[in-house]
Short mmCIF file of C-alpha atoms and ligand atoms in Angstrom, two decimals:
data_model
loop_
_atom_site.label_atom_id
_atom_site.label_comp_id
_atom_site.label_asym_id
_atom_site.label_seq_id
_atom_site.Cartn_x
_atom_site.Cartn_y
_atom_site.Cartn_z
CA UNK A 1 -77.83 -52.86 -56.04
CA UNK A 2 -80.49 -54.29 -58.56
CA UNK A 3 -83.11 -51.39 -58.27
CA UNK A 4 -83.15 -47.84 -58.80
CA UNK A 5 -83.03 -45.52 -55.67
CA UNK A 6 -86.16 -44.96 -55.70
CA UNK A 7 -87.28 -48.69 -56.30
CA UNK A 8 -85.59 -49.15 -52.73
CA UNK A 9 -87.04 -50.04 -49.34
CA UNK A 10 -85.37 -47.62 -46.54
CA UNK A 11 -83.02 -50.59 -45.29
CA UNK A 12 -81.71 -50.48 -48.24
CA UNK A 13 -81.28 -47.30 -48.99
CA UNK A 14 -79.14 -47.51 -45.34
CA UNK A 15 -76.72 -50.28 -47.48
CA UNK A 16 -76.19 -47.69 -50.05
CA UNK A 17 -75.26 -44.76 -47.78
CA UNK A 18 -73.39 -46.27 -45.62
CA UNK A 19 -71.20 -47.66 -49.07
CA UNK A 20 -70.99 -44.06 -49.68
CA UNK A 21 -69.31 -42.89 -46.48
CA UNK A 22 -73.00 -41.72 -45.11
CA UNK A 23 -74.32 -41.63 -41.79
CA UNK A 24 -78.12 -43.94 -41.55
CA UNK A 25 -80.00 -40.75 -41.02
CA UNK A 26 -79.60 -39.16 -44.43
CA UNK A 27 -81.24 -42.10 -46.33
CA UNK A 28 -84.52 -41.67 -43.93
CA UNK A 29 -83.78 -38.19 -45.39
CA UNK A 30 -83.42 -39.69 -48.68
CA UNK A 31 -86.58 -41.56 -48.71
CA UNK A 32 -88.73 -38.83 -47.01
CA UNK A 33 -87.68 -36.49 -50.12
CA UNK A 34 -88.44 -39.23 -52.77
CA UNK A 35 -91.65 -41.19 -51.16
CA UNK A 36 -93.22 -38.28 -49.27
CA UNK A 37 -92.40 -34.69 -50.29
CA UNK A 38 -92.02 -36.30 -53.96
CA UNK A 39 -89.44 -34.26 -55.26
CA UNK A 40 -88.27 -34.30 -58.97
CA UNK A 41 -84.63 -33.86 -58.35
CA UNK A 42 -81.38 -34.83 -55.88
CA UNK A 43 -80.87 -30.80 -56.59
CA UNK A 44 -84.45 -29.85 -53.99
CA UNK A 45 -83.17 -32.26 -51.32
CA UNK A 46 -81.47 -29.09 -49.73
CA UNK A 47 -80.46 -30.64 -46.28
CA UNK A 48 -78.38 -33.52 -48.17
CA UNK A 49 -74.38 -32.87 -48.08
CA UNK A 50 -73.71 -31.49 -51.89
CA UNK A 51 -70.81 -34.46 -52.41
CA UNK A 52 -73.50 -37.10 -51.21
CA UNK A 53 -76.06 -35.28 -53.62
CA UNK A 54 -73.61 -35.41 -56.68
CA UNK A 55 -72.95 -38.61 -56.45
CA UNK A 56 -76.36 -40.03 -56.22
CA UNK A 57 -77.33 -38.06 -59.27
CA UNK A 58 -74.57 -39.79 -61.44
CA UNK A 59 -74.72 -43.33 -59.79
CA UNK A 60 -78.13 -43.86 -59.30
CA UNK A 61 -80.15 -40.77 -61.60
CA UNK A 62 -83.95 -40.29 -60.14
CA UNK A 63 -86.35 -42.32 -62.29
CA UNK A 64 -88.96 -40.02 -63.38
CA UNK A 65 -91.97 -40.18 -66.26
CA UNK A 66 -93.24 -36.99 -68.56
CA UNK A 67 -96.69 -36.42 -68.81
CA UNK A 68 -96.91 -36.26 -72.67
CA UNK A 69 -100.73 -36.49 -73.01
CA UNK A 70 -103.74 -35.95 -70.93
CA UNK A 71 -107.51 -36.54 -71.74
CA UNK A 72 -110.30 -35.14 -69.71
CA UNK A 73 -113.91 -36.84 -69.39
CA UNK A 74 -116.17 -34.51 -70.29
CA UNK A 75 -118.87 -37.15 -68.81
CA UNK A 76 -117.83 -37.01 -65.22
CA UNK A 77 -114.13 -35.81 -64.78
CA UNK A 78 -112.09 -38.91 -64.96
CA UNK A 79 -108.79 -38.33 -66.69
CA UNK A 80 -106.35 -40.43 -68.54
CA UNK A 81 -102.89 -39.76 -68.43
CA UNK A 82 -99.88 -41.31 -71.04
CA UNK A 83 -96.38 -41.52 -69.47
CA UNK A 84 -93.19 -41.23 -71.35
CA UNK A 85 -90.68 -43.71 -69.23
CA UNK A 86 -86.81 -43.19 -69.94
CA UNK A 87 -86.35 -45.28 -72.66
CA UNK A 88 -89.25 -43.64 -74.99
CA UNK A 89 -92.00 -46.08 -74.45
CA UNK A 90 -94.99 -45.16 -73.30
CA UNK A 91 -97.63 -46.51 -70.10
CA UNK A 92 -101.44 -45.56 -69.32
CA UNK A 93 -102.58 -44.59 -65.86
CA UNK A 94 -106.32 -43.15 -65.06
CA UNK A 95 -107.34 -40.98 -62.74
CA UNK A 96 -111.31 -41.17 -61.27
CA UNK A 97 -113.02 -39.05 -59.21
CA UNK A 98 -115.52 -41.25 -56.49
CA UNK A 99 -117.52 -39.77 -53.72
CA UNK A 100 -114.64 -41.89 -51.16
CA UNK A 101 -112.11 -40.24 -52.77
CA UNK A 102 -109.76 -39.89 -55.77
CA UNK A 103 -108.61 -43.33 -57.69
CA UNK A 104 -105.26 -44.22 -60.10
CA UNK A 105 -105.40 -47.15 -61.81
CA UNK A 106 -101.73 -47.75 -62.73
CA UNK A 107 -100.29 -49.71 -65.37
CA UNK A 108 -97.59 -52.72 -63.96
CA UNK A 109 -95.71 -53.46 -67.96
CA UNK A 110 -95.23 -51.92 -70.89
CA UNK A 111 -98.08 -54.21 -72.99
CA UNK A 112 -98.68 -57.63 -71.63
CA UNK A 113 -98.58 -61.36 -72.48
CA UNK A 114 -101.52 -62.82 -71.56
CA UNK A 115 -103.32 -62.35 -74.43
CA UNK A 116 -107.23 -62.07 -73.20
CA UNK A 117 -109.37 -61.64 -76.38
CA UNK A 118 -110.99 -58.88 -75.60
CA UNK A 119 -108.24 -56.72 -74.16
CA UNK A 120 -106.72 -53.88 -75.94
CA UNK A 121 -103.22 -54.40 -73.59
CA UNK A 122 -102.47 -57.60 -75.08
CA UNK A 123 -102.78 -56.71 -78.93
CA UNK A 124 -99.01 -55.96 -79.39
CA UNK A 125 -97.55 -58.18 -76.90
CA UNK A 126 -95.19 -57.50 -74.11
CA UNK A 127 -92.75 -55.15 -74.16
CA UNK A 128 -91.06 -55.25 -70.75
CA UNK A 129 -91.26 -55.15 -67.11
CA UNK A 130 -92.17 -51.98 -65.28
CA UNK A 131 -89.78 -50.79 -62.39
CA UNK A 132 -91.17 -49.91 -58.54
CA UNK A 133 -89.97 -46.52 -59.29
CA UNK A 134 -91.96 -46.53 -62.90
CA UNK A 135 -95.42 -47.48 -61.07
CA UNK A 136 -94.94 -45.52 -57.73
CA UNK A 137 -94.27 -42.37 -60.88
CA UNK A 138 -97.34 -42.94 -62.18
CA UNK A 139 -99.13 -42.15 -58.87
CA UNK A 140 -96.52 -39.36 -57.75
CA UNK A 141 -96.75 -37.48 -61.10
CA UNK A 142 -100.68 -37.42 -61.07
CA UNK A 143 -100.73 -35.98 -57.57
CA UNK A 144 -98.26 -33.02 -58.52
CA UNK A 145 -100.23 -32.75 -61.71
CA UNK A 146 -103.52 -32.84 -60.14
CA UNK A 147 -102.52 -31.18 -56.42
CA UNK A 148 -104.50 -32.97 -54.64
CA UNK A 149 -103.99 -37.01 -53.01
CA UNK A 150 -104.54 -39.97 -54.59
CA UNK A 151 -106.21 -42.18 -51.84
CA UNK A 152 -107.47 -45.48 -53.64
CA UNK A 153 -105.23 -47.49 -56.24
CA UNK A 154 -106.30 -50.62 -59.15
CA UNK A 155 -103.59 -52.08 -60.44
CA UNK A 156 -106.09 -52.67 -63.25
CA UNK A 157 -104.05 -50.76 -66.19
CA UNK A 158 -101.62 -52.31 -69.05
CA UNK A 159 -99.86 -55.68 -67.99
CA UNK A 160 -100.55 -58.72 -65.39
CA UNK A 161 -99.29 -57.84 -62.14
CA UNK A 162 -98.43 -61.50 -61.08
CA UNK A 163 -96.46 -61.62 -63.89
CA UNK A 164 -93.76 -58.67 -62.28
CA UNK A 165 -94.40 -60.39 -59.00
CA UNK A 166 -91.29 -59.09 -57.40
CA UNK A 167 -91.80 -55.12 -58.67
CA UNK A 168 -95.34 -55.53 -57.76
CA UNK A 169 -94.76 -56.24 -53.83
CA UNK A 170 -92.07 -53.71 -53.91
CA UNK A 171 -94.53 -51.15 -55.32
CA UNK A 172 -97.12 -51.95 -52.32
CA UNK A 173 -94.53 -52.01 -49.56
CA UNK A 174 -92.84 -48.58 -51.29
CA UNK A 175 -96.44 -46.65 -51.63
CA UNK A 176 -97.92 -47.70 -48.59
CA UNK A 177 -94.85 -47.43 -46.39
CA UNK A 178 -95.58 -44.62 -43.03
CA UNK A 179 -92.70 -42.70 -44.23
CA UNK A 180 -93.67 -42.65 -47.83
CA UNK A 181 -97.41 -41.87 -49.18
CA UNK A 182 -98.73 -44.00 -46.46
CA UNK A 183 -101.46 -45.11 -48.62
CA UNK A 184 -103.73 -47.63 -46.62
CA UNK A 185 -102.80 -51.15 -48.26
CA UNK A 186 -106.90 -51.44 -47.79
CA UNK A 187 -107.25 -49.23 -50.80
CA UNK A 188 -104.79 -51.14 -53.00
CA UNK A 189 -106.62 -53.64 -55.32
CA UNK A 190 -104.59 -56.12 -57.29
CA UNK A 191 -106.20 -57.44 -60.55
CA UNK A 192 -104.80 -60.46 -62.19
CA UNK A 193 -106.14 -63.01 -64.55
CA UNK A 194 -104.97 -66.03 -62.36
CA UNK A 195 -101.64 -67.07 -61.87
CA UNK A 196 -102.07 -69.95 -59.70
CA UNK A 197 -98.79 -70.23 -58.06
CA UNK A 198 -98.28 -66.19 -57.77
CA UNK A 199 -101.45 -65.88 -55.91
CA UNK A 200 -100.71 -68.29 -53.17
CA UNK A 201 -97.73 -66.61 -53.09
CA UNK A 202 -98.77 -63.30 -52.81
CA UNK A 203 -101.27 -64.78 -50.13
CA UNK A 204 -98.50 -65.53 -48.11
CA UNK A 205 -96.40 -61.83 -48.16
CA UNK A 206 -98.35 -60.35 -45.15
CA UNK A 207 -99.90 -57.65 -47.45
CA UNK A 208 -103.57 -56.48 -46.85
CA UNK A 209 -104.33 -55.39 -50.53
CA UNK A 210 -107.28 -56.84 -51.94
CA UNK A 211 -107.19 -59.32 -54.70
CA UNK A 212 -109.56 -58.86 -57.47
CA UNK A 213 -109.69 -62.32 -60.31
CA UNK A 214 -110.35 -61.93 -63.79
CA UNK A 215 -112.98 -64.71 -64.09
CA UNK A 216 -115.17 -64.04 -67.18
CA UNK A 217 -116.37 -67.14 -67.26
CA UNK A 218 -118.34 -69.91 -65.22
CA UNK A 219 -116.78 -73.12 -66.31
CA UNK A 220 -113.18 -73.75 -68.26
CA UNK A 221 -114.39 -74.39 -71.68
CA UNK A 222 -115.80 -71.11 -72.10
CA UNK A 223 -112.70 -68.93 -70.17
CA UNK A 224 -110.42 -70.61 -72.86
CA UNK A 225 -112.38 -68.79 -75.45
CA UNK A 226 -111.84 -65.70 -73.83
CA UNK A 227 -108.42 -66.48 -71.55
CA UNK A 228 -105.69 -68.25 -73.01
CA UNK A 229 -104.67 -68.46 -68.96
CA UNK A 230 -106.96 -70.88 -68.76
CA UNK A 231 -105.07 -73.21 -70.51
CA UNK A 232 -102.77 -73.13 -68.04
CA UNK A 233 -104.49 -72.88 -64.71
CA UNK A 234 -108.22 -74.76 -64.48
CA UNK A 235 -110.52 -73.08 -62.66
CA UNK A 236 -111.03 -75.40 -59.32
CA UNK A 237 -107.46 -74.44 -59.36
CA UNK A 238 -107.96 -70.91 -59.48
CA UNK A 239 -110.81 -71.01 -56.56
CA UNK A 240 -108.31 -72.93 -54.74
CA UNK A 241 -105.91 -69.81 -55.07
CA UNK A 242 -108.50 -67.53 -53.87
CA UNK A 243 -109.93 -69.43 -51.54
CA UNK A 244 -106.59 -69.71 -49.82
CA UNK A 245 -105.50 -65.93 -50.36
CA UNK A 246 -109.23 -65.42 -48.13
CA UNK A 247 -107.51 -67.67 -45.63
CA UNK A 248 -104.38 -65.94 -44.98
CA UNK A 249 -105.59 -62.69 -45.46
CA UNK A 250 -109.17 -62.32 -44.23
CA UNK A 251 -109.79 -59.64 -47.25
CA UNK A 252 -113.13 -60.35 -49.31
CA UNK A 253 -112.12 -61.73 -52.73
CA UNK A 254 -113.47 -59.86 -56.05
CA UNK A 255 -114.36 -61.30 -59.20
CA UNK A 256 -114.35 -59.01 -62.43
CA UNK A 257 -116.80 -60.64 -65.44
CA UNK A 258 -116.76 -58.39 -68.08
CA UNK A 259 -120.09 -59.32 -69.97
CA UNK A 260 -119.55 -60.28 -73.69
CA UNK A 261 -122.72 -60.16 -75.55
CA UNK A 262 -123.68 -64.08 -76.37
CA UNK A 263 -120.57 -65.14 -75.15
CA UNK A 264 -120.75 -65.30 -71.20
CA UNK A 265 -123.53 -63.31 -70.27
CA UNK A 266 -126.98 -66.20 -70.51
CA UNK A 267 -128.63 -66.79 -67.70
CA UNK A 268 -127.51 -70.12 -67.38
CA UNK A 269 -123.76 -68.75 -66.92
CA UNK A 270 -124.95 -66.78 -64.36
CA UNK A 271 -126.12 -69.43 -62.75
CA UNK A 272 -123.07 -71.49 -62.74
CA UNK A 273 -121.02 -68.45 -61.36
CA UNK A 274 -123.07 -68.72 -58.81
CA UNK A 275 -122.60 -71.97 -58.05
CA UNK A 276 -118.99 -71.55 -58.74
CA UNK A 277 -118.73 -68.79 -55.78
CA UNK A 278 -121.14 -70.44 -53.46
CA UNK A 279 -120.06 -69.94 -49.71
CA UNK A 280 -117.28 -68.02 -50.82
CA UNK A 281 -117.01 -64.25 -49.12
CA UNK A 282 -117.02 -62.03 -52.30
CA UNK A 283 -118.38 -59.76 -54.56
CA UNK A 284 -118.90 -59.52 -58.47
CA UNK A 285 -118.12 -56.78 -60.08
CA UNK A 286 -119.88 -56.73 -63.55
CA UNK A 287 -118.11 -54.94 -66.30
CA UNK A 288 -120.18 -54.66 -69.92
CA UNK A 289 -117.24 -55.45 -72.11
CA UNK A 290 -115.88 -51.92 -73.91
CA UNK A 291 -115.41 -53.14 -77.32
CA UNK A 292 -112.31 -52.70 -79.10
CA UNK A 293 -111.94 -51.94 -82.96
CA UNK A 294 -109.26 -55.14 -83.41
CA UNK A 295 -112.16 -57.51 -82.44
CA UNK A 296 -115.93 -58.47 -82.93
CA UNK A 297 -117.16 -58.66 -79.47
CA UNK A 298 -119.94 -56.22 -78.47
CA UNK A 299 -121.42 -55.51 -75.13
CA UNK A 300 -124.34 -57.24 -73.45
CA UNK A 301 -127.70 -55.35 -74.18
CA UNK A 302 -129.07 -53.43 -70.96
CA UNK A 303 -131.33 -55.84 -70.13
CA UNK A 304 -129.28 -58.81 -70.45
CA UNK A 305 -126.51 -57.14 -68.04
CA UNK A 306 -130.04 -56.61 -65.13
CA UNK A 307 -131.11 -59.67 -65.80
CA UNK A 308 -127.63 -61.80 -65.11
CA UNK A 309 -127.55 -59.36 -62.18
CA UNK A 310 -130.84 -60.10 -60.82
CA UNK A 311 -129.74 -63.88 -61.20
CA UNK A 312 -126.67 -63.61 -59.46
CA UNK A 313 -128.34 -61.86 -56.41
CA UNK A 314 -131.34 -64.21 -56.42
CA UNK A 315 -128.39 -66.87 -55.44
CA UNK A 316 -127.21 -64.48 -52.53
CA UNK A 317 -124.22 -63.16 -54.27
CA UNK A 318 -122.97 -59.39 -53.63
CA UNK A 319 -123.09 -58.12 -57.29
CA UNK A 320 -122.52 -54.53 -58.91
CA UNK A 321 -122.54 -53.18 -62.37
CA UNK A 322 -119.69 -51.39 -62.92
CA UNK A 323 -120.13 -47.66 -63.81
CA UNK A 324 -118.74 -46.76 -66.81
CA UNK A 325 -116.24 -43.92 -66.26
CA UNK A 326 -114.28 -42.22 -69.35
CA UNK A 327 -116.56 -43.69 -71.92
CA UNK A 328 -115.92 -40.69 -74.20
CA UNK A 329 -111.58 -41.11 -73.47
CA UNK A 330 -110.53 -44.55 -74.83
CA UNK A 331 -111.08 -45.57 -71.58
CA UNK A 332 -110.71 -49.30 -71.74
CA UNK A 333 -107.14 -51.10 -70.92
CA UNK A 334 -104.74 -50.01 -73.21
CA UNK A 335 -106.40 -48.19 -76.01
CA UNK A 336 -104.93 -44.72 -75.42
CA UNK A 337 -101.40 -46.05 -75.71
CA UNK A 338 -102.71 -48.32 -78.88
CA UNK A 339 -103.89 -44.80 -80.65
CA UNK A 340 -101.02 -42.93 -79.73
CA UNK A 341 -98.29 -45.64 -80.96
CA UNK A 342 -100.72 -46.72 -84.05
CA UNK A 343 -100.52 -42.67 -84.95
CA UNK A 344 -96.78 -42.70 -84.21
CA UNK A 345 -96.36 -45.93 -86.84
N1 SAH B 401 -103.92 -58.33 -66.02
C1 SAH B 401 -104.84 -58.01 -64.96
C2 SAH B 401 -105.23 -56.54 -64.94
C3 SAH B 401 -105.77 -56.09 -66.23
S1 SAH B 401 -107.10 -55.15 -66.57
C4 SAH B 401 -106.07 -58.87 -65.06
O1 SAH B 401 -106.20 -59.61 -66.01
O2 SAH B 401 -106.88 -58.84 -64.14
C5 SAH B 401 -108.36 -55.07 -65.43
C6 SAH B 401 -109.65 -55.77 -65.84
O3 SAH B 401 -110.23 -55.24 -67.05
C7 SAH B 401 -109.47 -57.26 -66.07
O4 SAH B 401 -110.52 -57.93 -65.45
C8 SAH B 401 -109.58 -57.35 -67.58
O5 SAH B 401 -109.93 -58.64 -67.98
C9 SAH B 401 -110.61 -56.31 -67.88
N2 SAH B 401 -110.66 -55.83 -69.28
C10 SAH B 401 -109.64 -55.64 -70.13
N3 SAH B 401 -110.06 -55.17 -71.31
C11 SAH B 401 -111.40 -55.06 -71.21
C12 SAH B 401 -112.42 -54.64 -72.10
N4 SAH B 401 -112.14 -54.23 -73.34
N5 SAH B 401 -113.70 -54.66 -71.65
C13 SAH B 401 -113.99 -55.05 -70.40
N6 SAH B 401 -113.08 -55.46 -69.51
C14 SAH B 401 -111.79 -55.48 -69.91
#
């Protein structure tokens, strides 16, 4: 098998039992220990047959991260939490406390190769791939940590989740499966910065997650600035992308624009996102752009962010202002693991 055991769906972990000499029924046992009781260890899964437990634990060891640094908001709670994976590097994943319920926004790649200007994620490249089992960890390890259930996920942390297509899907079958977590696939928002061909793809897997697009921009000229995706993809191709992933899915489409201070955020953009999302059914999401030390952007002045607000909205367009959680914890993408592997150098 390609994946880790706990990377696999429960018809697969049926393949590997019954290769072992087991009966079907102990890998529903199997996955109910690692998806739903999330147990560290073959060792707690008492009613497994000791042979069938040994063997596991030297073919297929239990992926698992260490929590080897936490930082608590003293603003309003929201905590951010660095991962050790098995081979010593290191991932981000937040945890935020909303009146709906708790959040984790998980990170799908150690770094990332998209290179968006303003992103901390991107500054040392990309390392590698996360595993199902590595971002499913992330969420499992928070919940023992905090004791209490995660119900709403971003995949919004380090790396571009179109760009581990396969681990991604996995990872939303695996966490929202009814014998796992069973977390609604409503409350699973996937961020990406616009992968043309990955979206219509991931348009067509049956999933009801909903898609959130990078745009940052109103027009090409001025999302190559920002994007180097943009290069690659234009935008009427990108609206294309959503417009279909709407179609097959019926799930409202959000657009991130994180404001950069004379770069994006004139009226006159606004106006042309407007115009670029007419008729569409979706919602903005306005994010003042957290500035990072490595660059010279700075964030939109207070009344700059209303005012493209109040434009978008006089144009009909559902618009919010994101709330700034963590301000005081390196909260943007990627800048916790930056410090700590900066320190380590
Ligand atoms: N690769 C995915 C997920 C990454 S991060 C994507 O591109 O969508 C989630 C969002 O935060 C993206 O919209 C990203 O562009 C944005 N972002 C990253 N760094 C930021 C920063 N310093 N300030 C504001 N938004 C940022």
């Amino acid at each position: 098998m390609d994946w880790d055991c706990k990377s696999m769906l429960p018809e697969e972990l049926k393949i590997l039992a019954a290769q072992m000499g087991e009966k079907p029924f102990r890998a529903s046992q199997l996955f109910g220990w690692i998806h739903e009781k999330n147990v560290c260890t073959y060792d707690e899964m008492t009613n497994l047959p000791a042979a069938f437990r040994q063997r596991l634990e030297k073919e297929y060891p239990l992926v698992t991260l260490e929590c080897v640094r936490m930082q608590v908001s003293k603003l309003d709670g929201t905590r951010k939490f660095l991962f050790r994976l098995e081979d010593g590097n290191v991932v981000e994943s937040v945890w935020m406390e909303y009146h709906h319920g708790n959040s984790v926004c998980i990170s799908t790649q150690v770094g990332c190769k998209m290179g968006c200007r303003f992103c901390a994620s991107t500054l040392d490249g990309w390392v590698r791939n996360l595993k199902p089992s590595e971002m499913l960890e992330q969420i499992y390890q928070i919940q023992r940590i905090m004791k209490a259930r995660v119900s709403n996920i971003v995949l919004m942390g380090t790396g571009e989740p179109m760009d581990n297509y396969d681990a991604v899907v996995r990872f939303i079958r695996l966490i929202s499966h009814e014998k796992g977590l069973n977390i609604s696939q409503r409350n699973i928002t996937v961020s990406t910065c616009g992968i043309v061909p990955k979206i219509r793809q991931f348009a067509d897997e049956q999933l009801n997650v909903t898609l959130a697009l990078s745009l940052h921009a109103p027009n090409d000229e001025k999302r190559r600035e920002l994007m180097p995706i943009a290069n690659r993809y234009h935008l009427d191709e990108v609206m294309d992308a959503c417009r279909y992933y709407y179609e097959r899915t019926g799930r409202r489409l959000t657009f991130e624009y994180s404001l950069v201070g004379g770069k994006n955020d004139a009226e006159e953009d606004a106006r042309q996102l407007a115009s670029l999302l007419k008729g569409l059914n979706c919602h903005v999401n306005l994010i003042p752009v957290n500035p990072i030390k490595e660059r010279d952007y700075v964030q939109s002045g207070q009344k700059v962010i209303e005012a493209f607000k109040n434009k978008l909205e006089k144009y009909k367009i559902n618009v919010t202002i994101r709330r700034e959680m963590g301000r005081d914890i390196d909260g943007a993408c990627g800048q916790l693991r930056k410090s700590y592997m900066d320190k380590k150098e």
